[in-house]
Amino acid sequence: MIYDCADCDKLFYAGRVARDQHCQATGHAPPQFECDTCNFCFDDEYDRCDHMNLEMHWGKGAPECRFCFFRAVTDAEIREHQITLHNYCADCDRQFMNLNNIQQHLKSKIHRTTVVNCPFCRVRCGTATGLSHHLERGSCPRIPFNRDKLYRYIKHRDPANLISNKEIEWSGEKTYSINPRAAWNPWVKAFECYLCHKLYMSLNGLRQHLESPRHQQSLYHCFNESCRKEFKTLAALINHLESESCRIMRFQQVQNTISNIVDARKMISNP
């Protein structure tokens, strides 16, 4: 499998280890959200995990559901999965007859957990990142959002540009077409993105890449003055905050703040 360095576009036919050794030697940054098994890269951890569950691409040692083949990065994600799909409480080692029963159990004094729900359709989204994905992907039946519409919605309540970038030179989503014959690279026998030269083994893989936010304009940024990292989706920004990598907010603060970000009645302000 062919891997590439995102900083210098060098290809590594020997595989991931050769690419990683190159990054260590040159100081180039390896992909942050790369599949454990193949060379697919994603914009955030949510998409990476979704891909690895669909393709069974998890690496050895990843936490696994005791009832099915679902895997995740952390044990906490597995616990949430087992609650939602298997009515199972890992902390108590107890399985319930239905979802309503376990939800009542989790609301009892034994458990004091915070759950993020969509403010429009009330579906359980798990985390603030999950809610952001729910809205940006148009999954909410009450509010027909997508990446563009959610940005306009948030931008209207963020006049100080605390988390949203300015609308200068922004005209909405870009669309890209594919010429299969022109996209095919006979030298490496793969389809090549003409924008970033990333290689895909199938035309569908290239199409998914071009339909993703990868080559869209960055719409958001971290409000930490010492960070200011930019993001193409709200979910990527929220995931960054949840990771506590720039230490501007704690994970639980992000869960409590997401409701203010998507609440039409409130202006976005510094938490």
C-alpha positions as a printed NumPy array, in Angstrom:
array([[  0.   ,   0.   ,   0.   ],
       [  1.31 ,   3.434,  -0.961],
       [  1.623,   6.165,   1.68 ],
       [  2.498,   9.826,   1.234],
       [  3.894,  12.726,   3.242],
       [  1.346,  15.549,   3.362],
       [  4.087,  18.168,   3.839],
       [  6.23 ,  17.336,   0.8  ],
       [  3.961,  14.987,  -1.256],
       [  6.658,  12.313,  -1.362],
       [  5.301,   8.805,  -1.991],
       [  6.408,   5.746,  -0.01 ],
       [  5.847,   2.487,  -1.816],
       [  7.367,   0.516,   1.089],
       [  4.433,   1.449,   3.31 ],
       [  3.524,   3.332,   6.466],
       [  6.722,   2.56 ,   8.406],
       [  8.865,   4.158,   5.691],
       [  6.618,   7.247,   5.677],
       [  6.752,   7.536,   9.473],
       [ 10.545,   7.2  ,   9.47 ],
       [ 10.718,   9.965,   6.864],
       [  8.516,  12.229,   9.028],
       [ 10.669,  11.593,  12.089],
       [ 13.867,  12.335,  10.164],
       [ 12.598,  15.504,   8.467],
       [ 10.287,  16.88 ,  11.151],
       [  7.298,  16.618,   8.807],
       [  3.955,  15.946,  10.457],
       [  2.322,  12.531,   9.929],
       [ -1.466,  12.523,   9.362],
       [ -3.372,  13.151,  12.572],
       [ -6.444,  11.097,  11.674],
       [ -5.186,   8.139,   9.627],
       [ -6.765,   4.681,   9.415],
       [ -4.988,   2.041,  11.508],
       [ -4.801,  -0.338,   8.524],
       [ -5.005,   1.512,   5.177],
       [ -3.762,   4.872,   3.874],
       [ -7.088,   6.723,   4.154],
       [ -6.889,   9.993,   6.113],
       [ -9.771,  11.966,   7.593],
       [-10.518,  15.437,   8.921],
       [-11.417,  14.283,  12.421],
       [-11.508,  11.302,  14.758],
       [-15.227,  10.675,  14.236],
       [-14.836,  10.002,  10.496],
       [-11.707,   7.921,  11.083],
       [-13.491,   5.628,  13.543],
       [-16.567,   5.407,  11.313],
       [-14.388,   4.218,   8.424],
       [-12.495,   1.666,  10.52 ],
       [-15.717,   0.17 ,  11.859],
       [-17.201,  -0.127,   8.368],
       [-14.048,  -1.654,   6.866],
       [-12.926,  -3.634,   9.967],
       [ -9.638,  -1.71 ,   9.846],
       [ -8.939,  -1.35 ,  13.561],
       [ -5.454,  -2.085,  14.808],
       [ -4.697,  -4.725,  17.413],
       [ -5.628,  -3.858,  20.976],
       [ -8.463,  -1.44 ,  20.154],
       [-11.317,  -1.643,  22.707],
       [-14.069,  -3.918,  21.396],
       [-17.745,  -4.34 ,  22.215],
       [-18.42 ,  -7.634,  24.009],
       [-21.657,  -8.088,  22.044],
       [-20.623,  -7.259,  18.464],
       [-17.599,  -6.359,  16.322],
       [-17.777,  -2.615,  16.992],
       [-14.492,  -1.033,  18.095],
       [-13.459,   2.445,  19.242],
       [-10.475,   4.447,  20.432],
       [-11.436,   4.567,  24.102],
       [-13.283,   2.372,  26.581],
       [-15.669,   5.282,  27.195],
       [-16.87 ,   5.122,  23.58 ],
       [-17.42 ,   1.385,  23.899],
       [-19.471,   1.926,  27.057],
       [-21.638,   4.487,  25.229],
       [-22.108,   2.086,  22.301],
       [-23.121,  -0.766,  24.619],
       [-25.634,   1.466,  26.362],
       [-27.265,   2.67 ,  23.139],
       [-27.294,  -0.537,  21.102],
       [-27.138,  -3.335,  23.66 ],
       [-28.88 ,  -1.842,  26.719],
       [-25.84 ,  -2.809,  28.751],
       [-24.322,  -0.943,  31.696],
       [-20.632,  -1.843,  31.896],
       [-20.146,  -0.183,  35.279],
       [-22.777,  -2.423,  36.857],
       [-22.261,  -5.42 ,  34.514],
       [-26.   ,  -5.464,  33.915],
       [-28.081,  -5.739,  30.738],
       [-31.603,  -4.316,  30.542],
       [-34.661,  -5.376,  28.577],
       [-34.926,  -2.167,  26.545],
       [-33.396,   1.266,  26.026],
       [-35.929,   3.006,  28.256],
       [-35.028,   0.804,  31.223],
       [-31.303,   1.465,  30.978],
       [-31.911,   5.188,  30.489],
       [-33.883,   5.261,  33.732],
       [-31.09 ,   3.296,  35.405],
       [-28.474,   5.809,  34.219],
       [-30.554,   8.676,  35.593],
       [-30.583,   7.123,  39.037],
       [-28.325,   8.153,  41.903],
       [-25.871,   5.401,  40.932],
       [-24.958,   7.271,  37.743],
       [-24.498,  10.987,  37.19 ],
       [-23.516,  11.342,  33.526],
       [-23.851,  14.236,  31.079],
       [-25.408,  13.422,  27.703],
       [-25.597,  15.844,  24.777],
       [-28.914,  15.839,  22.911],
       [-29.786,  17.631,  19.694],
       [-31.681,  20.801,  20.739],
       [-33.957,  20.502,  17.693],
       [-34.963,  16.823,  17.451],
       [-33.767,  15.684,  20.919],
       [-31.876,  12.682,  19.533],
       [-29.025,  11.525,  21.754],
       [-25.685,  12.483,  20.176],
       [-23.298,  11.35 ,  22.91 ],
       [-20.807,  14.221,  22.811],
       [-20.554,  17.771,  21.503],
       [-18.618,  16.459,  18.486],
       [-21.393,  13.957,  17.827],
       [-23.975,  16.768,  17.878],
       [-21.88 ,  18.81 ,  15.43 ],
       [-21.663,  15.86 ,  13.021],
       [-25.402,  15.256,  13.433],
       [-26.152,  18.821,  12.283],
       [-23.488,  19.248,   9.583],
       [-24.415,  15.987,   7.87 ],
       [-28.08 ,  16.936,   7.656],
       [-29.129,  14.12 ,  10.007],
       [-31.518,  16.276,  12.042],
       [-35.088,  15.871,  10.683],
       [-36.231,  19.141,  12.256],
       [-33.509,  21.447,  10.875],
       [-32.202,  20.738,   7.324],
       [-28.635,  21.87 ,   7.982],
       [-25.472,  21.051,   6.063],
       [-21.939,  22.403,   6.415],
       [-22.763,  25.688,   4.622],
       [-26.101,  26.336,   6.315],
       [-24.742,  25.595,   9.776],
       [-21.871,  28.021,   9.179],
       [-24.281,  30.814,   8.16 ],
       [-26.456,  30.014,  11.186],
       [-23.502,  30.248,  13.575],
       [-21.894,  33.197,  11.786],
       [-25.06 ,  35.269,  12.267],
       [-24.653,  34.948,  16.046],
       [-20.872,  35.36 ,  16.075],
       [-20.311,  38.98 ,  14.951],
       [-17.004,  39.142,  16.83 ],
       [-15.677,  36.126,  14.906],
       [-14.901,  34.287,  18.117],
       [-14.997,  30.873,  16.413],
       [-16.135,  31.601,  12.837],
       [-13.898,  32.958,  10.096],
       [-14.873,  36.097,   8.205],
       [-17.064,  35.624,   5.137],
       [-14.677,  37.551,   2.849],
       [-14.162,  35.637,  -0.409],
       [-16.458,  32.832,   0.742],
       [-19.215,  31.812,  -1.649],
       [-20.252,  28.412,  -0.362],
       [-19.252,  24.821,  -1.039],
       [-17.028,  24.071,  -4.01 ],
       [-17.939,  21.095,  -6.178],
       [-15.432,  18.991,  -8.078],
       [-16.039,  16.696, -11.027],
       [-14.017,  13.595, -11.882],
       [-12.747,  12.5  , -15.271],
       [-11.943,   8.815, -14.588],
       [ -9.46 ,   8.576, -17.446],
       [ -7.599,  11.739, -16.421],
       [ -7.66 ,  10.768, -12.728],
       [ -6.094,   7.343, -13.34 ],
       [ -2.346,   7.247, -12.665],
       [ -0.94 ,   4.275, -14.634],
       [  2.448,   4.491, -12.932],
       [  1.101,   3.597,  -9.502],
       [ -2.163,   1.987, -10.715],
       [ -4.412,   4.191,  -8.605],
       [ -6.746,   7.16 ,  -8.957],
       [ -5.07 ,  10.459,  -8.072],
       [ -6.614,  13.62 ,  -6.632],
       [ -5.497,  16.479,  -8.872],
       [ -5.634,  18.907,  -5.934],
       [ -3.503,  17.133,  -3.325],
       [ -2.214,  14.145,  -5.36 ],
       [ -3.462,  11.658,  -2.794],
       [ -3.95 ,   8.19 ,  -4.278],
       [ -7.055,   5.989,  -4.051],
       [ -7.473,   2.396,  -5.131],
       [-11.043,   2.966,  -6.347],
       [-12.927,   5.716,  -8.153],
       [-15.482,   5.709,  -5.343],
       [-12.708,   6.4  ,  -2.832],
       [-11.574,   9.422,  -4.861],
       [-15.172,  10.622,  -5.17 ],
       [-15.718,  10.417,  -1.395],
       [-12.479,  12.347,  -0.892],
       [-13.594,  15.177,  -3.208],
       [-17.057,  15.291,  -1.634],
       [-15.558,  15.601,   1.858],
       [-14.554,  18.972,   3.379],
       [-10.864,  18.182,   2.679],
       [-10.574,  20.737,  -0.157],
       [-13.149,  23.198,   1.126],
       [-12.389,  26.532,   2.759],
       [-11.739,  26.648,   6.509],
       [-14.773,  28.142,   8.248],
       [-13.829,  28.03 ,  11.925],
       [-10.855,  28.636,  14.192],
       [ -9.86 ,  27.931,  17.784],
       [-10.55 ,  30.967,  19.97 ],
       [ -7.358,  30.389,  21.965],
       [ -5.118,  33.323,  20.972],
       [ -2.021,  31.14 ,  21.275],
       [ -3.518,  28.47 ,  19.01 ],
       [ -5.822,  29.963,  16.31 ],
       [ -5.82 ,  26.662,  14.422],
       [ -8.352,  26.659,  11.573],
       [-10.932,  23.988,  10.798],
       [-13.145,  23.18 ,   7.84 ],
       [-16.053,  21.893,   9.931],
       [-17.618,  22.723,  13.274],
       [-17.174,  19.075,  14.281],
       [-13.413,  19.331,  13.734],
       [-13.243,  22.463,  15.916],
       [-15.3  ,  20.866,  18.689],
       [-13.201,  17.699,  18.493],
       [-10.09 ,  19.869,  18.885],
       [-11.553,  21.51 ,  21.994],
       [-12.638,  18.168,  23.449],
       [ -9.119,  16.813,  23.044],
       [ -7.867,  19.581,  25.389],
       [ -4.755,  19.799,  23.184],
       [ -4.509,  23.586,  23.53 ],
       [ -5.852,  23.572,  27.108],
       [ -8.37 ,  26.353,  26.541],
       [-11.316,  24.251,  27.79 ],
       [-11.91 ,  21.03 ,  29.671],
       [-13.873,  18.228,  28.015],
       [-16.884,  18.728,  30.267],
       [-16.888,  22.475,  29.556],
       [-17.21 ,  21.734,  25.849],
       [-20.243,  19.521,  26.51 ],
       [-21.864,  22.338,  28.482],
       [-20.972,  25.038,  25.929],
       [-22.175,  23.349,  22.726],
       [-25.806,  24.202,  23.531],
       [-24.937,  27.92 ,  23.522],
       [-23.203,  27.597,  20.155],
       [-26.26 ,  26.115,  18.423],
       [-28.948,  28.012,  20.372],
       [-30.583,  30.593,  18.076],
       [-31.602,  32.707,  21.077],
       [-28.035,  33.317,  22.256],
       [-25.052,  35.179,  20.869],
       [-21.742,  33.347,  20.905],
       [-19.421,  34.715,  23.566],
       [-16.173,  33.712,  25.2  ],
       [-16.921,  30.915,  27.697]])
